PDB file of C-alpha atoms and ligand atoms in Angstrom:
ATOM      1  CA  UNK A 138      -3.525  -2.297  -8.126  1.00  0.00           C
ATOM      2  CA  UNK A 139      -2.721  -0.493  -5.091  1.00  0.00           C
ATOM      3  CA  UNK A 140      -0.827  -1.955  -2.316  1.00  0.00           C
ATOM      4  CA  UNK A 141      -1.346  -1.037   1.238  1.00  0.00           C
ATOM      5  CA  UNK A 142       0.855  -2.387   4.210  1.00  0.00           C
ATOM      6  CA  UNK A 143      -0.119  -2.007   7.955  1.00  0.00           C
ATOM      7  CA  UNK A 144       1.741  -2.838  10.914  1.00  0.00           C
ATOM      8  CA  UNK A 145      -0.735  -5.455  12.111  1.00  0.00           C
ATOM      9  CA  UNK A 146      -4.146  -7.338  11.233  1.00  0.00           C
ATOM     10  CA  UNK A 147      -6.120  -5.103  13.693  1.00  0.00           C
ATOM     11  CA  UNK A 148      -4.717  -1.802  11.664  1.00  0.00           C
ATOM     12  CA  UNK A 149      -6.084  -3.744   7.937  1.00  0.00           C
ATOM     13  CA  UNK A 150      -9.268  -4.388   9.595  1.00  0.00           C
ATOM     14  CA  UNK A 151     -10.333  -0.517  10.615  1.00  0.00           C
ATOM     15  CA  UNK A 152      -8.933   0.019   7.367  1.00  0.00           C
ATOM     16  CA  UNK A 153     -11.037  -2.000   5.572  1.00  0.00           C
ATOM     17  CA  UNK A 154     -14.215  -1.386   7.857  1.00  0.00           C
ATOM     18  CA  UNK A 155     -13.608   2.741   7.518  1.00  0.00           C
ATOM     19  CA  UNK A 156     -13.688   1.635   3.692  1.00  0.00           C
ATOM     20  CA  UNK A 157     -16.696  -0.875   3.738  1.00  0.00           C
ATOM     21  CA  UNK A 158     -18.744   2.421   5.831  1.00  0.00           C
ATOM     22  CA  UNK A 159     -17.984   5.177   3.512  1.00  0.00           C
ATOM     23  CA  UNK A 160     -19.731   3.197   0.938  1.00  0.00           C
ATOM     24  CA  UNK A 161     -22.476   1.991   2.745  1.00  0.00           C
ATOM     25  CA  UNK A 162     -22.910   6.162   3.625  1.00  0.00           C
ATOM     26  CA  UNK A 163     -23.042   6.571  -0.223  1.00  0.00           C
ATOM     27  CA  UNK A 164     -24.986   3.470  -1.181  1.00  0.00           C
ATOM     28  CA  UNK A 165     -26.770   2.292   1.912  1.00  0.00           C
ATOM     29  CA  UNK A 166     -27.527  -0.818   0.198  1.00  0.00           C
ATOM     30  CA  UNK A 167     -24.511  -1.652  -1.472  1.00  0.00           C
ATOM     31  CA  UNK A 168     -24.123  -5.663  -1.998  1.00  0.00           C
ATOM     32  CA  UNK A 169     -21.105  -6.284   0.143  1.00  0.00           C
ATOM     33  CA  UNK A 170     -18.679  -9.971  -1.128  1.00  0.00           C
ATOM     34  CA  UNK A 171     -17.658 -11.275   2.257  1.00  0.00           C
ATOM     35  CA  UNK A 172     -14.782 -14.525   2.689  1.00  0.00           C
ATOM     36  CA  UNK A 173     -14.480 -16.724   5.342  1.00  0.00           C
ATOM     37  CA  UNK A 174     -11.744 -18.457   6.945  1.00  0.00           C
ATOM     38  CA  UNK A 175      -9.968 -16.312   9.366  1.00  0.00           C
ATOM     39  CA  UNK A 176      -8.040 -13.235   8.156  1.00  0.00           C
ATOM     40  CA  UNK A 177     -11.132 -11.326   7.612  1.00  0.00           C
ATOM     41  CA  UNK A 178     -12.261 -11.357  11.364  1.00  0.00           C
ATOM     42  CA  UNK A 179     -10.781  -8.211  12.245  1.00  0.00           C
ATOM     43  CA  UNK A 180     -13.277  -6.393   9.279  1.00  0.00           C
ATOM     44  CA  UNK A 181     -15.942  -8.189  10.406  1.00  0.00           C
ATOM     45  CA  UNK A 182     -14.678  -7.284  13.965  1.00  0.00           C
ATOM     46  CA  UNK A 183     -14.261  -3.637  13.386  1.00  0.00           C
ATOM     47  CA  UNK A 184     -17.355  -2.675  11.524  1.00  0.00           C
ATOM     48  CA  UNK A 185     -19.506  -4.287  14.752  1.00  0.00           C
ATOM     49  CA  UNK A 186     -17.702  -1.961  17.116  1.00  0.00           C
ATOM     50  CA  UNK A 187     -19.062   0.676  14.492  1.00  0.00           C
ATOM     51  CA  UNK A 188     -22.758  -0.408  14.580  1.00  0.00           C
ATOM     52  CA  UNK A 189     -22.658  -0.854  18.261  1.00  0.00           C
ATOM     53  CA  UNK A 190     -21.353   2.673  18.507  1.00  0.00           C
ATOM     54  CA  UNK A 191     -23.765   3.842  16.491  1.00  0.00           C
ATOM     55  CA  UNK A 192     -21.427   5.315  14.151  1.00  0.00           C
ATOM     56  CA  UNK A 193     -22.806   2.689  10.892  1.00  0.00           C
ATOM     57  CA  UNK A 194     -26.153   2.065   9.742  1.00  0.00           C
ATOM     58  CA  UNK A 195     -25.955  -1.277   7.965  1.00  0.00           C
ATOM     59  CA  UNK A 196     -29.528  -1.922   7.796  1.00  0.00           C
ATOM     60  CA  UNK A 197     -30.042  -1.775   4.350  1.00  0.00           C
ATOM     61  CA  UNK A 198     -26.752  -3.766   3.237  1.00  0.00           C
ATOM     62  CA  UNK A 199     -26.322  -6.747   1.517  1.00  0.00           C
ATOM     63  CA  UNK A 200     -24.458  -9.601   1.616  1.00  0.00           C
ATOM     64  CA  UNK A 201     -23.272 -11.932  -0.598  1.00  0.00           C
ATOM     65  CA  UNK A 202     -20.764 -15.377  -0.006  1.00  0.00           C
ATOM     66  CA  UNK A 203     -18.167 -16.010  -1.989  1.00  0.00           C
ATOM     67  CA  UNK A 204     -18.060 -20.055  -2.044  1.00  0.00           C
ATOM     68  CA  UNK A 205     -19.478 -22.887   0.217  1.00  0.00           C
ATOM     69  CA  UNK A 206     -18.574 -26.103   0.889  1.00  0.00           C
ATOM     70  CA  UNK A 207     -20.414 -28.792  -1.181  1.00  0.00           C
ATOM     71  CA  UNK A 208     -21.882 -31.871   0.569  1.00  0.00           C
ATOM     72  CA  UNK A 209     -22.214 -30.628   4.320  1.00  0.00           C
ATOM     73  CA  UNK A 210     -25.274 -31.406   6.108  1.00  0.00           C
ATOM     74  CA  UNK A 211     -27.616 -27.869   6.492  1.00  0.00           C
ATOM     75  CA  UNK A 212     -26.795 -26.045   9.384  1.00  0.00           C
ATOM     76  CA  UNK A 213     -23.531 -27.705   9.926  1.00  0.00           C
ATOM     77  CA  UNK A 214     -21.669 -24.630  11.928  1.00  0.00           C
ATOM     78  CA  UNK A 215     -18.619 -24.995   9.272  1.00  0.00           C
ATOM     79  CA  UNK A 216     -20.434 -24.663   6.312  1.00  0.00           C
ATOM     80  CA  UNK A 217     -19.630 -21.017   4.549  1.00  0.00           C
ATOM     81  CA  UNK A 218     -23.262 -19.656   5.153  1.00  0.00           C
ATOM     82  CA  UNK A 219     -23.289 -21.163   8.883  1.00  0.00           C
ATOM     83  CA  UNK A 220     -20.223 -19.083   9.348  1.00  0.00           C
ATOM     84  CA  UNK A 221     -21.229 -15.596   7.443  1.00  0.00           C
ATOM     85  CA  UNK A 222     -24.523 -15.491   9.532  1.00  0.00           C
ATOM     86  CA  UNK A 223     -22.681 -15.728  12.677  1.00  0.00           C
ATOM     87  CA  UNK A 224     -19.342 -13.676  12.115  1.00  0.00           C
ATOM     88  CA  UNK A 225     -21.083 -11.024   9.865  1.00  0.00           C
ATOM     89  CA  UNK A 226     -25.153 -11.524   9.222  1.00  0.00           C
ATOM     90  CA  UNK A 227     -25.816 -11.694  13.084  1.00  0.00           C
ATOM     91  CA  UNK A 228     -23.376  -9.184  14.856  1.00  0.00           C
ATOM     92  CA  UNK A 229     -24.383  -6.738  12.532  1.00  0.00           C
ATOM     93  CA  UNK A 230     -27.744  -6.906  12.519  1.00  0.00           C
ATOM     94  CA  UNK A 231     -28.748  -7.163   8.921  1.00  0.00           C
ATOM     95  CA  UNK A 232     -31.561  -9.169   8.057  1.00  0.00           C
ATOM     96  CA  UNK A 233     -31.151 -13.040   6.831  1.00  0.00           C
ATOM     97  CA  UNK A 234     -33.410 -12.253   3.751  1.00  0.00           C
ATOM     98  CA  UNK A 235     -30.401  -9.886   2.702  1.00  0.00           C
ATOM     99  CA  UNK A 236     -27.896 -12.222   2.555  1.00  0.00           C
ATOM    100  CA  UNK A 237     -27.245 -14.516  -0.473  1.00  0.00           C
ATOM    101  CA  UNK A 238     -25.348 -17.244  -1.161  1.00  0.00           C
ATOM    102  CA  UNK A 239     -25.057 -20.531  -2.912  1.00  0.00           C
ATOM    103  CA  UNK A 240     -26.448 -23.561  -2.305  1.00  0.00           C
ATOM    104  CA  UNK A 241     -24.137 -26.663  -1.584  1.00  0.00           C
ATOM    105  CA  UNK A 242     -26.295 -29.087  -0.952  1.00  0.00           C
ATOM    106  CA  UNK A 243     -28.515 -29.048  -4.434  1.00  0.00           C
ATOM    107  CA  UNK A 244     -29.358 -31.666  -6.248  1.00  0.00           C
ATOM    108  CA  UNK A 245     -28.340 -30.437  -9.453  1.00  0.00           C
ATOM    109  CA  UNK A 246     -24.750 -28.531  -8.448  1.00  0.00           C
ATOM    110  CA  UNK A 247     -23.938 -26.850 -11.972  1.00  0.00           C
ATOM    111  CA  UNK A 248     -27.475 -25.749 -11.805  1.00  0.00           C
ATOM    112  CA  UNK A 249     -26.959 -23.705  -8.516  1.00  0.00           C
ATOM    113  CA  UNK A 250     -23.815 -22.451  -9.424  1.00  0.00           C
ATOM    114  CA  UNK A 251     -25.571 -20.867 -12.618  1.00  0.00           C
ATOM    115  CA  UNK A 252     -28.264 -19.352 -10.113  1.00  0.00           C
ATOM    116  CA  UNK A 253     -25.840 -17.696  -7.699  1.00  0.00           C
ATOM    117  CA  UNK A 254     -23.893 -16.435 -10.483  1.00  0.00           C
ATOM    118  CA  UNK A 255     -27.424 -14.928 -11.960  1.00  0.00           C
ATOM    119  CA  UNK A 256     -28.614 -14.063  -8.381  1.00  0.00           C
ATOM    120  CA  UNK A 257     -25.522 -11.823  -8.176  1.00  0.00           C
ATOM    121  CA  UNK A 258     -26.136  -9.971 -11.264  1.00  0.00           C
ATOM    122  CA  UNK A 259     -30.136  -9.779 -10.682  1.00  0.00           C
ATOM    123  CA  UNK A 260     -28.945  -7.984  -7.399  1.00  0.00           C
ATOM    124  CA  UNK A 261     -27.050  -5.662  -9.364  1.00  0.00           C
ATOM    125  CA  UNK A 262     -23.489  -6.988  -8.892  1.00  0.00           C
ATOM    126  CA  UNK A 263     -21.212  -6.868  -6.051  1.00  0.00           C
ATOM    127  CA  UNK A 264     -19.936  -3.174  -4.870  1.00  0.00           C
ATOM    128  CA  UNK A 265     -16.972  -4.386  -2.811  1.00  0.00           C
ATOM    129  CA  UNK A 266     -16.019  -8.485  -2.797  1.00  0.00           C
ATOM    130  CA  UNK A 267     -13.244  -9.100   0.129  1.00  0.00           C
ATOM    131  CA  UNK A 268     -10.968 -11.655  -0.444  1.00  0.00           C
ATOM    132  CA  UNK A 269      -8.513 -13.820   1.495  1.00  0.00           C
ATOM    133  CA  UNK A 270      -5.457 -15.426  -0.573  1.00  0.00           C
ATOM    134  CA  UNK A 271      -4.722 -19.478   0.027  1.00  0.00           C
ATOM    135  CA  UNK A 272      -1.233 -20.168   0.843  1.00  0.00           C
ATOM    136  CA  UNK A 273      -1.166 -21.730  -2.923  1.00  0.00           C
ATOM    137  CA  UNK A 274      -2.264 -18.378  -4.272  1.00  0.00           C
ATOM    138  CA  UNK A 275      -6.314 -19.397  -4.505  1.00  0.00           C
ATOM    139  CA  UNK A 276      -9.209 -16.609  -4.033  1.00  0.00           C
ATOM    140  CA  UNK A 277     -12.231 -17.741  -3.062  1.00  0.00           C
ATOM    141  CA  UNK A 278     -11.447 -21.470  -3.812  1.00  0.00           C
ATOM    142  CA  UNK A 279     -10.084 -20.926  -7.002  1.00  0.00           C
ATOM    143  CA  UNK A 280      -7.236 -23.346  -6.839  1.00  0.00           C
ATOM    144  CA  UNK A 281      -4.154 -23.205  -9.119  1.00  0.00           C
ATOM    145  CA  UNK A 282      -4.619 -23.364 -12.814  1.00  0.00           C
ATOM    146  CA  UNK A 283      -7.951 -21.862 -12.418  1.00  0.00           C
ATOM    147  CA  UNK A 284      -9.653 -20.713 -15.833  1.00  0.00           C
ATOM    148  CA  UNK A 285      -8.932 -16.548 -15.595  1.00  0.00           C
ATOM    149  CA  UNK A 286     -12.876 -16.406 -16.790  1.00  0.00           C
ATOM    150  CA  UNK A 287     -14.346 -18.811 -15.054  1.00  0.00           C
ATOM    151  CA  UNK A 288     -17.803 -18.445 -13.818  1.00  0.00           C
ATOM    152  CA  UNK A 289     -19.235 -19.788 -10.330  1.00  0.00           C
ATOM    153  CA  UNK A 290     -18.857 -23.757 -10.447  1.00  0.00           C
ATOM    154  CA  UNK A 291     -18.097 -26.905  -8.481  1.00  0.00           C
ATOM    155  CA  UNK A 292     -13.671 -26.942  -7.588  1.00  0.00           C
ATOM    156  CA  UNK A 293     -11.786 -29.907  -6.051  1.00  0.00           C
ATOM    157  CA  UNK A 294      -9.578 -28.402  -3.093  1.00  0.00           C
ATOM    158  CA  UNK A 295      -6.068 -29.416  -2.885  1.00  0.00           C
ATOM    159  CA  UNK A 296      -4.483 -31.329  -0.542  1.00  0.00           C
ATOM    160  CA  UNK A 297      -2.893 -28.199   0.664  1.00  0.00           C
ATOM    161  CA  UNK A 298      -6.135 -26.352   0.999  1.00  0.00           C
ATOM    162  CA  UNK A 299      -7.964 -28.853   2.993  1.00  0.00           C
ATOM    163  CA  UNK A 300      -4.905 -29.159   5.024  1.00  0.00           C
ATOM    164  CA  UNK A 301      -4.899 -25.616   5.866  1.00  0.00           C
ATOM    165  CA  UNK A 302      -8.577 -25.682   6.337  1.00  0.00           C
ATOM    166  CA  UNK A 303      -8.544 -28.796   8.551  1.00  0.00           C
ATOM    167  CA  UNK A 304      -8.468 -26.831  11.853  1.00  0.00           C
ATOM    168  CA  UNK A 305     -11.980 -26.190  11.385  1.00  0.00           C
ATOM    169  CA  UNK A 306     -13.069 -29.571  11.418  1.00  0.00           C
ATOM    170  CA  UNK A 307     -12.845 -32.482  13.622  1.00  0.00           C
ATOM    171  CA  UNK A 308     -10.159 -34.467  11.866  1.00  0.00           C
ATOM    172  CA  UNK A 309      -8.436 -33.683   8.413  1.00  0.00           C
ATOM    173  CA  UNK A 310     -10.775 -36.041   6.710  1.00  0.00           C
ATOM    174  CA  UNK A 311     -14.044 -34.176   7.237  1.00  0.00           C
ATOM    175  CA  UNK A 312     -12.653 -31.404   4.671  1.00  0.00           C
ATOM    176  CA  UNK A 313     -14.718 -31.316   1.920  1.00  0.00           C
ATOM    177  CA  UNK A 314     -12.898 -32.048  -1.237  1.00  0.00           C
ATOM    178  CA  UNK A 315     -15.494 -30.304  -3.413  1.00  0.00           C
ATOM    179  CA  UNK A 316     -16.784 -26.550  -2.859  1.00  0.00           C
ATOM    180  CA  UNK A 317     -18.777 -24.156  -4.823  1.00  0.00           C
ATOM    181  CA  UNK A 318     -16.710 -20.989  -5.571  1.00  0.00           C
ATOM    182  CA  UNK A 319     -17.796 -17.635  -7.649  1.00  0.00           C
ATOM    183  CA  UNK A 320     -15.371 -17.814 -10.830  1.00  0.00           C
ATOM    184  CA  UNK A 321     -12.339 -15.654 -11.559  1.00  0.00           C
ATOM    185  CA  UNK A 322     -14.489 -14.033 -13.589  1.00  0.00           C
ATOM    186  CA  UNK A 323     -17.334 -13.919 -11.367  1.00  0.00           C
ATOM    187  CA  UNK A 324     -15.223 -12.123  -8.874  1.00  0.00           C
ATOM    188  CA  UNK A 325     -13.695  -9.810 -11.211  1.00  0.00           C
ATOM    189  CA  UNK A 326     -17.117  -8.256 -12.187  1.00  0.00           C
ATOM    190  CA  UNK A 327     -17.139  -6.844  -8.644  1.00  0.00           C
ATOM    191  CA  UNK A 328     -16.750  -3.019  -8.589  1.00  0.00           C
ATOM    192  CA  UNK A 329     -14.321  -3.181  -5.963  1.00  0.00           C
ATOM    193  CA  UNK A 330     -11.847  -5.694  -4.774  1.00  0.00           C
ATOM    194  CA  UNK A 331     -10.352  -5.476  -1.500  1.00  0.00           C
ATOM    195  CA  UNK A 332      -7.793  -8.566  -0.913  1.00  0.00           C
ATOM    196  CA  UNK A 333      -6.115  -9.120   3.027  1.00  0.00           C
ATOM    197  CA  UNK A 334      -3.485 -10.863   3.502  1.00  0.00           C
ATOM    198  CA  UNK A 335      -2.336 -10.881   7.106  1.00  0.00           C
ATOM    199  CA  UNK A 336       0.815 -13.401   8.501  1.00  0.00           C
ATOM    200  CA  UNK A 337       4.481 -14.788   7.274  1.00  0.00           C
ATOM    201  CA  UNK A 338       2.661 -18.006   5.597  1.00  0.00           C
ATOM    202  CA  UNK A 339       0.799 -15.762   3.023  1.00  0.00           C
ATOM    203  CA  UNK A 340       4.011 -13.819   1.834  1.00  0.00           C
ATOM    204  CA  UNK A 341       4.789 -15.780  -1.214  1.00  0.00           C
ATOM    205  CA  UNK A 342       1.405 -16.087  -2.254  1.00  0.00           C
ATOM    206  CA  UNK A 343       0.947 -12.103  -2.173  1.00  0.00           C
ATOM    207  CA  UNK A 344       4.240 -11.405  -3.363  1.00  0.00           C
ATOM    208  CA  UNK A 345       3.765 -13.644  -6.788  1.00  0.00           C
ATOM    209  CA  UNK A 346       0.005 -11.989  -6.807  1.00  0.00           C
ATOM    210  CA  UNK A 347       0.560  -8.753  -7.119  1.00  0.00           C
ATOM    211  CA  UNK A 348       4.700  -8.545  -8.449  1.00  0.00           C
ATOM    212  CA  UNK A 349       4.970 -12.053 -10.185  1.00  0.00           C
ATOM    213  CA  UNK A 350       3.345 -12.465 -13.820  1.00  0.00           C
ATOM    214  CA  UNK A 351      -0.977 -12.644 -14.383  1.00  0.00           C
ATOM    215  CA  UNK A 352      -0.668 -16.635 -14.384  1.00  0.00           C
ATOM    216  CA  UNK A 353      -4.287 -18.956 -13.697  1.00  0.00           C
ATOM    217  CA  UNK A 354      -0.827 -20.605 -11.685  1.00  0.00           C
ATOM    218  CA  UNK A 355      -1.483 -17.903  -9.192  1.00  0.00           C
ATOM    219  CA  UNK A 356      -5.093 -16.818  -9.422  1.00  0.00           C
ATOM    220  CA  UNK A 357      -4.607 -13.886  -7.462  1.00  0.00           C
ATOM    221  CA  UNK A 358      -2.421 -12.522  -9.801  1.00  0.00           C
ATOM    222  CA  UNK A 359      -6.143 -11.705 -11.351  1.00  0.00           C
ATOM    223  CA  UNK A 360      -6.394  -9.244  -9.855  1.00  0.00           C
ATOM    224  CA  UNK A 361      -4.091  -7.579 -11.576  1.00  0.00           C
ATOM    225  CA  UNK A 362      -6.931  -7.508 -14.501  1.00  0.00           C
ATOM    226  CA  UNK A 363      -8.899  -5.314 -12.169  1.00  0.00           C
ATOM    227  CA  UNK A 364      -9.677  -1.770 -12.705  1.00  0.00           C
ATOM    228  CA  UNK A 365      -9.894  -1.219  -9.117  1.00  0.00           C
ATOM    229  CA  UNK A 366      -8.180  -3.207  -6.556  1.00  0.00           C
ATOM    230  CA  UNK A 367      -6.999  -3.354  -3.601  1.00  0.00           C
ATOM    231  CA  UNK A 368      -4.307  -5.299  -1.477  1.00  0.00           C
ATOM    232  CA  UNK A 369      -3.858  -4.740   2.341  1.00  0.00           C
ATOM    233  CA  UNK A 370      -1.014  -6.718   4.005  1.00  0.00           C
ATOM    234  CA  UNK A 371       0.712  -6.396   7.262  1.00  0.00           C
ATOM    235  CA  UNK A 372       4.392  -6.180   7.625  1.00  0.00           C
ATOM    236  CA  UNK A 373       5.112  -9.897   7.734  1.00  0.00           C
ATOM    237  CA  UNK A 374       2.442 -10.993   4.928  1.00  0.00           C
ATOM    238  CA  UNK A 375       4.300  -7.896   2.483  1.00  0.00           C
ATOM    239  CA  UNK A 376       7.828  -9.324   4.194  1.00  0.00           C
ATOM    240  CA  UNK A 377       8.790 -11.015   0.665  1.00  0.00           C
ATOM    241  CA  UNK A 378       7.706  -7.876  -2.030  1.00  0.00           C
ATOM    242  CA  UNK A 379      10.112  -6.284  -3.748  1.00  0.00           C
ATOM    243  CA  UNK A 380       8.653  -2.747  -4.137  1.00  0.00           C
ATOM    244  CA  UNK A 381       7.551  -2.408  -0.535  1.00  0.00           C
ATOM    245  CA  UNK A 382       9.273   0.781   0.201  1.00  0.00           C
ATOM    246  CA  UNK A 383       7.571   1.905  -3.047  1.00  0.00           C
ATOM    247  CA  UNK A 384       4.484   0.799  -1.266  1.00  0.00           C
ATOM    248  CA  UNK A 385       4.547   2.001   1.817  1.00  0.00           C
ATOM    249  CA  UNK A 386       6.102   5.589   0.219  1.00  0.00           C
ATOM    250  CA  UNK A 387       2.769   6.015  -2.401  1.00  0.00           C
ATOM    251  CA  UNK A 388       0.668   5.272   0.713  1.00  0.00           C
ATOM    252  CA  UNK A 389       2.122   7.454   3.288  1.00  0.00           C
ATOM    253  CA  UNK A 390       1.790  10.416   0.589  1.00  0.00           C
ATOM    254  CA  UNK A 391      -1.741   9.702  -0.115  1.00  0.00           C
ATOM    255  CA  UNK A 392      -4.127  12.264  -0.386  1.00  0.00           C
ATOM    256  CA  UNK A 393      -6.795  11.746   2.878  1.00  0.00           C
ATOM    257  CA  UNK A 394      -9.798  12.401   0.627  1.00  0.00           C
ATOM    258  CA  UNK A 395      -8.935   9.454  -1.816  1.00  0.00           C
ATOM    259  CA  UNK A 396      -9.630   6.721   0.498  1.00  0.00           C
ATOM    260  CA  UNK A 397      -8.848   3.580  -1.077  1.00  0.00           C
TER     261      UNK A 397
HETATM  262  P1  PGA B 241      -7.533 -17.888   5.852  1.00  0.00           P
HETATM  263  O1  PGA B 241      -8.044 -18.386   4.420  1.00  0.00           O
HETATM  264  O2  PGA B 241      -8.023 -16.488   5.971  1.00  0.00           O
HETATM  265  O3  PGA B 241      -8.196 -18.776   6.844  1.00  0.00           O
HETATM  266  O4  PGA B 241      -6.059 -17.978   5.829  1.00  0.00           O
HETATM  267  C1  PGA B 241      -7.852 -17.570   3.311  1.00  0.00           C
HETATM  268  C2  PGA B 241      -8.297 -18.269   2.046  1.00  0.00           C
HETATM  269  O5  PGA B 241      -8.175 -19.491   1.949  1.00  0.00           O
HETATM  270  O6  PGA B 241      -8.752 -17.579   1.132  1.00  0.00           O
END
């Protein structure tokens, strides 16, 4: 795992956008994992100041959500794909019938959660998933205790999630308690995994993520299965690690051409 840390969420996201371009320049139609919520702005952010400058062609990308909200009505401007085509679909220009995603309003939920989890791999699998961490350690909504190989299926938030979520929605009580999320192992199959953590309230989730033991406790320590991944955090999301001098030494001594 390699651990990045930034001054500031603006830095992560050029980061993170300079990383998402140089493979879209390789593999112009590389499928691309996006999360919601908000620490992932900035990317999303950042690479539309690159296709406005015409310095990205993102034409021929893909892109994929990582989990949805079950139960909301179509359309509803909170639900996962409501908010992917308009922070990332529509300000980059990339064609709806390029975007995938599950559906969380089926009649038959374990059967769309086996569909999304085929659609990914009849697309070829994910090239880079982002992910956000939960303040209880959750990636995509992968709550605590999490099976390590799960597959794409139907999750019950936790009180903490859908408290942390609530300032989305009208009152606490229109949280969801059930969502569709892409499995541990659905997410590990990505090729890469790029994980942001930006703020003070995500420091003990990224510190037992990446230093504490691989525990379903922590399902971000997952990612510590991972051939190649990726954490980015700024100074006061890395405040709690241990090794961050280590961290910050490795990455200042970088060779340029390795990118991340
Ligand atoms: P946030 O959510 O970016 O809104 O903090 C992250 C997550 O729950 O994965």
């Amino acid at each position: 795992m390699e651990v990045v840390i930034v001054p500031d969420a603006a830095t992560a996201g050029e980061l993170i956008a300079d990383t998402i371009a140089a493979l879209l320049r390789h593999t112009p139609d590389a499928l691309l994992g996006v999360a919601t919520g908000s620490t992932p702005l900035p990317v999303y952010q950042a690479l539309a100041a690159k296709v406005r400058a015409s310095a990205l062609d993102v034409f021929r990308a893909r892109i994929c959500q990582l989990d949805e909200y079950v139960g909301l009505p179509a359309g509803h401007p909170e639900s996962y794909r409501s908010v992917v085509l308009r922070e990332v679909v529509a300000p980059l220009g990339i064609p709806e019938s390029s975007f995938l995603g599950p559906d969380g309003n089926a009649p038959d939920i374990p059967a769309a959660c086996a569909a999304y989890d085929s659609a990914l791999a009849e697309a070829g699998g994910v090239d880079l998933q982002l992910l956000g961490i939960g303040t209880d350690g959750h990636i995509g909504f992968n709550e605590p205790c999490s099976s390590l190989a799960s597959r794409t299926r139907i999750k019950t938030l936790t009180p903490q999630t859908r408290q942390d979520n609530a300032r989305f929605f009208d009152t606490p009580d229109d949280v969801p308690h059930h969502v569709i999320t892409q499995g541990i192992g659905t997410i590990l199959d990505a090729r890469h995994l790029v994980l942001l953590a930006t703020g003070e309230s995500k420091a003990e989730a990224a510190a037992l993520a990446i230093e504490g033991p691989l525990s379903s406790l922590v399902p971000a320590s997952a990612l510590q299965l991972h051939p190649h991944a990726t954490v980015i955090l700024d100074d006061p999301a890395a405040s709690k690690l241990k090794l961050s001098d280590y961290f910050r030494t490795t990455y200042a001594s970088k060779p340029p051409w390795q990118g991340l």
